[in-house]
mmCIF file of C-alpha atoms in Angstrom:
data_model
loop_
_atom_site.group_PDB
_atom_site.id
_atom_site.type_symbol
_atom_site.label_atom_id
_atom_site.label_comp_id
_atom_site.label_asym_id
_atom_site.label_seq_id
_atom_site.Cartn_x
_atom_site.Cartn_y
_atom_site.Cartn_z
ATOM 1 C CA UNK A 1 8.970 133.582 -3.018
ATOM 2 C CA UNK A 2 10.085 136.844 -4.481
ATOM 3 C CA UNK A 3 11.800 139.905 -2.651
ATOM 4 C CA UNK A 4 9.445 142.152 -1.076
ATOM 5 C CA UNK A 5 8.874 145.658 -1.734
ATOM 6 C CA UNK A 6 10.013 148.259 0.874
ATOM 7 C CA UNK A 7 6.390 149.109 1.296
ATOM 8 C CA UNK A 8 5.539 145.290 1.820
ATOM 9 C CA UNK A 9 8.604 145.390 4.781
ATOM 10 C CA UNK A 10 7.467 148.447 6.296
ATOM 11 C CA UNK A 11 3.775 146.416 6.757
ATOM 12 C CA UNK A 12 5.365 143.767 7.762
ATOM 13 C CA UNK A 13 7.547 145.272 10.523
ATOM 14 C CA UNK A 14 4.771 147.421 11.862
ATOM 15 C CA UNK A 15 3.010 144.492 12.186
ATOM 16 C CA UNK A 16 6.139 143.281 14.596
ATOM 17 C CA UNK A 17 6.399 145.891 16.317
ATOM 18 C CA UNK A 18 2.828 146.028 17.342
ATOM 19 C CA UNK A 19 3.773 142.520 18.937
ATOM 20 C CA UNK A 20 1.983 140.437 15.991
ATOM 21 C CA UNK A 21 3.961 137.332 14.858
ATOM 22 C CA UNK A 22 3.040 136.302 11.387
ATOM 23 C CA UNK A 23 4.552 134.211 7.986
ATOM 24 C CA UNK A 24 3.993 135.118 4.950
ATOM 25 C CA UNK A 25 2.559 133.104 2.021
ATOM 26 C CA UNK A 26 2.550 134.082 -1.677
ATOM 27 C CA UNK A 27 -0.487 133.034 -3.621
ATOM 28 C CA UNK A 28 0.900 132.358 -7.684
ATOM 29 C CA UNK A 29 -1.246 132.613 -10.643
ATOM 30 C CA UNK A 30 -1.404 129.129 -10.504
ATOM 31 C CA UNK A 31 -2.178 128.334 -6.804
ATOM 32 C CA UNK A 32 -5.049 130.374 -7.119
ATOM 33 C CA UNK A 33 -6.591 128.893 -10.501
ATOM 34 C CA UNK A 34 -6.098 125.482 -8.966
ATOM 35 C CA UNK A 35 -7.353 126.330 -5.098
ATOM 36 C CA UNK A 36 -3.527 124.546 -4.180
ATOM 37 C CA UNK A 37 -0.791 126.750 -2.272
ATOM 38 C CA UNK A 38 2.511 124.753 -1.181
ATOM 39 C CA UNK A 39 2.421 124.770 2.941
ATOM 40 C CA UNK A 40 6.644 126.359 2.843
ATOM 41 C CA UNK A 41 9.142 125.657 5.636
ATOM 42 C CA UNK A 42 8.362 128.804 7.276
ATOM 43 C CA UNK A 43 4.327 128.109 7.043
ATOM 44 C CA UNK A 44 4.485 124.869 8.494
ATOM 45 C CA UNK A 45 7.226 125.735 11.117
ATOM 46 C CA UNK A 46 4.378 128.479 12.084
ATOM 47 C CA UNK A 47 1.604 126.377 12.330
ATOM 48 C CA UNK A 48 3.267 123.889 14.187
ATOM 49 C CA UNK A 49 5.199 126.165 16.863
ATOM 50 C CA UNK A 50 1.342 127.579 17.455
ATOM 51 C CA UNK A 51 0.039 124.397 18.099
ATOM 52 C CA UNK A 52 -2.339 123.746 15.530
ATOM 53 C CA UNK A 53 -1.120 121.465 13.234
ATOM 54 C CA UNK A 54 2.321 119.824 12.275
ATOM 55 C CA UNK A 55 2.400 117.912 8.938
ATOM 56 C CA UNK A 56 5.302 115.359 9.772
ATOM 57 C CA UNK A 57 2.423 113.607 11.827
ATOM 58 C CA UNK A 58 -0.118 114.221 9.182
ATOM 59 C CA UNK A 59 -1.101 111.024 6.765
ATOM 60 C CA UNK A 60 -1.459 111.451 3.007
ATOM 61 C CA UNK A 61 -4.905 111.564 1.277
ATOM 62 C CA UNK A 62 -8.052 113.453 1.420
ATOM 63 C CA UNK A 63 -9.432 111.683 4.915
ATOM 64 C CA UNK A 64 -6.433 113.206 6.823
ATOM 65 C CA UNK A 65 -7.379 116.436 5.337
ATOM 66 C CA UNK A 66 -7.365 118.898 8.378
ATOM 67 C CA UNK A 67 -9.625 122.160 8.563
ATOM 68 C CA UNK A 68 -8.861 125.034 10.674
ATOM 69 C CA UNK A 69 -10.968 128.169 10.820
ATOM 70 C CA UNK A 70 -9.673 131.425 9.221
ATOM 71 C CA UNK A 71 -10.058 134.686 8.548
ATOM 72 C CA UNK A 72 -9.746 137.237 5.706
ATOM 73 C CA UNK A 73 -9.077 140.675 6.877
ATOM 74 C CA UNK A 74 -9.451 143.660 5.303
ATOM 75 C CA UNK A 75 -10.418 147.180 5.760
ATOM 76 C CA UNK A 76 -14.268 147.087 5.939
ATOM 77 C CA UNK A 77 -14.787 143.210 6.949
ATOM 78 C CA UNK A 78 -13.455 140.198 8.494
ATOM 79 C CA UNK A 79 -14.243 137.313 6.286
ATOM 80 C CA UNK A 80 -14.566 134.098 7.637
ATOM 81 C CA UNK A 81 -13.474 131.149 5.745
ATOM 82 C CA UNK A 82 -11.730 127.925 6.160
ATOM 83 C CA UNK A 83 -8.229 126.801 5.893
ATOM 84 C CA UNK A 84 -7.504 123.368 4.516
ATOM 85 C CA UNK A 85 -4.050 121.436 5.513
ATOM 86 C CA UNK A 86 -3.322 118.014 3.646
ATOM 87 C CA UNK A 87 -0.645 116.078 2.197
ATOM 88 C CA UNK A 88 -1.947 114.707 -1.122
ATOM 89 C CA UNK A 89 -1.293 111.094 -2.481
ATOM 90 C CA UNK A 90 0.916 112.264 -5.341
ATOM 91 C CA UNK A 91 4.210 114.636 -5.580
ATOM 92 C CA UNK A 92 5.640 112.860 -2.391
ATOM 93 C CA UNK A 93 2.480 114.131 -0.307
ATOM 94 C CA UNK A 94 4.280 117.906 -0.491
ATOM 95 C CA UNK A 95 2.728 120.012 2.266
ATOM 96 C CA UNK A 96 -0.466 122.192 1.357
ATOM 97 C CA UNK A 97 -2.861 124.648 2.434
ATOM 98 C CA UNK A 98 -5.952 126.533 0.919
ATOM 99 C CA UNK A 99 -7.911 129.471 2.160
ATOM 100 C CA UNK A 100 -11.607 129.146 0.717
ATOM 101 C CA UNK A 101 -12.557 132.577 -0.392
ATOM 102 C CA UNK A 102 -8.837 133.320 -1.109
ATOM 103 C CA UNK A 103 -8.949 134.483 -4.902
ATOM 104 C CA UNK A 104 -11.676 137.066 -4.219
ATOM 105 C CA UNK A 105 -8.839 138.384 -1.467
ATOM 106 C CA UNK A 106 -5.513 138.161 -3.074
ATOM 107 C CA UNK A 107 -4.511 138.271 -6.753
ATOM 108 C CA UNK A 108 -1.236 136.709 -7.681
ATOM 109 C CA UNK A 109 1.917 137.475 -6.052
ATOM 110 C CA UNK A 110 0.304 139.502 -3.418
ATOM 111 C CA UNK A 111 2.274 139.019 0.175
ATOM 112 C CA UNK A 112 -0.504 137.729 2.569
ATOM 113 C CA UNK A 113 0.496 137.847 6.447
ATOM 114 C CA UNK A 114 -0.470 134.574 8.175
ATOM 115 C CA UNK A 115 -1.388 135.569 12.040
ATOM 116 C CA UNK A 116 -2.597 133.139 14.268
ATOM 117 C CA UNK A 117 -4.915 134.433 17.146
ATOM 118 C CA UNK A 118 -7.149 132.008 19.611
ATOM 119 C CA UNK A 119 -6.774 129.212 17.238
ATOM 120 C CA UNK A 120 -7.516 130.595 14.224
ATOM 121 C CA UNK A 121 -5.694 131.884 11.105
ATOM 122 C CA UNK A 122 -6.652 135.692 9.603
ATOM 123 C CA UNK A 123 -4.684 136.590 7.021
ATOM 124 C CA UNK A 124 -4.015 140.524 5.751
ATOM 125 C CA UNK A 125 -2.791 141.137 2.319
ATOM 126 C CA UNK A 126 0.253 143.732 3.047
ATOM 127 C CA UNK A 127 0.667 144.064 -0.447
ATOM 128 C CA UNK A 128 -3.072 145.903 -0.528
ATOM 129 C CA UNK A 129 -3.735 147.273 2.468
ATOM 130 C CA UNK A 130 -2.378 150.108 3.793
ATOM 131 C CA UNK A 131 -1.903 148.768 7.488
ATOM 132 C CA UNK A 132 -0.161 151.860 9.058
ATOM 133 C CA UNK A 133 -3.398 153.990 7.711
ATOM 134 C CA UNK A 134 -5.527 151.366 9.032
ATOM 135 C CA UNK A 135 -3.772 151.356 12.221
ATOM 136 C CA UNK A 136 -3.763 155.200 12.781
ATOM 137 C CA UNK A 137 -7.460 155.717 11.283
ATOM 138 C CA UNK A 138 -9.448 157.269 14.828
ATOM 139 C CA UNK A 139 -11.933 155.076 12.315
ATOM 140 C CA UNK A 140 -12.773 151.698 14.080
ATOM 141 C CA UNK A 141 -11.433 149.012 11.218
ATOM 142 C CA UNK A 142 -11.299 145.221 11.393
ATOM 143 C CA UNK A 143 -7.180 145.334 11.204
ATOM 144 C CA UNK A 144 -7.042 148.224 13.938
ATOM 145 C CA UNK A 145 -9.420 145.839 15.560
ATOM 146 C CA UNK A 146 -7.326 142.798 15.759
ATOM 147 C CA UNK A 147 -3.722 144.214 16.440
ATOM 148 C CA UNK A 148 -5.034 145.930 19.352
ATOM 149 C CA UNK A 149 -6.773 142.890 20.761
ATOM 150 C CA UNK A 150 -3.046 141.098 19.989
ATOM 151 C CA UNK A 151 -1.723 143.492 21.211
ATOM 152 C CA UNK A 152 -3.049 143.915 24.527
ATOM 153 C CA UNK A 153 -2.201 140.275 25.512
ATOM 154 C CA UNK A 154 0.954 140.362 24.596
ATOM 155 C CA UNK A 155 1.591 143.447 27.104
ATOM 156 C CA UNK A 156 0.158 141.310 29.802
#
């Protein structure tokens, strides 16, 4: 993964600090053109510490494919889509996941926050989206939206 930009930490810690835990995934050039991202330590550590999925358990091969519902957030929308975990037969069954819909979201090398929110995945592209705008706008917005509704369980 390469070194984020100041502006991708700033998005990244607002995001913290508006009690919103999330990973980060970088889609390559190539992940995207083949619809294949690797499933890193810090992705799968994620998914398992929220309970919905750990990959040590999971078989290789397309029938122990796993599909959890996602969503692509952006400014205007909230896109839903799928996300797909598997292990495949070859390279050693290497963790990984795909977002359906994800090239039309992310180009490559974009820093996408993974957030996990009543067992499902949305995913913000902090390398696009102004968050801090979005979160500020007296504008009702799909991010504004979903921090405050993560937000105000966390505070409970």
């Amino acid at each position: 993964m390469r070194s984020f930009t100041n502006t991708e930490k700033d998005r990244l810690a607002l995001l913290t600090k508006n009690s919103v835990e999330a990973t980060v995934i970088e889609p390559t050039k190539t992940g995207l053109k083949k619809s294949i991202l690797d499933a890193t330590g810090p992705v799968r550590g994620f998914l398992k510490e929220k309970g919905l999925h750990d990959y040590n358990s999971q078989q290789q091969g397309k029938l122990s494919k796993i599909l959890i519902k996602a969503n692509l957030v952006d400014e205007f929308r909230i896109t839903p889509t799928t996300a797909s975990l598997y292990r495949p037969k070859s390279k050693k069954g290497d963790p990984r996941i795909w977002f359906k819909k994800l090239p039309n979201f992310a180009k490559p090398n974009d820093i996408l926050a993974i957030i996990e929110f009543n067992k499902e995945l949305y995913l913000i592209n902090i390398t696009r989206l102004d968050v801090e705008k979005l979160l500020n706008s007296k504008i009702i917005n799909p991010v504004k939206e979903l921090i405050d509704e993560i937000r105000s369980i966390s505070n409970f």
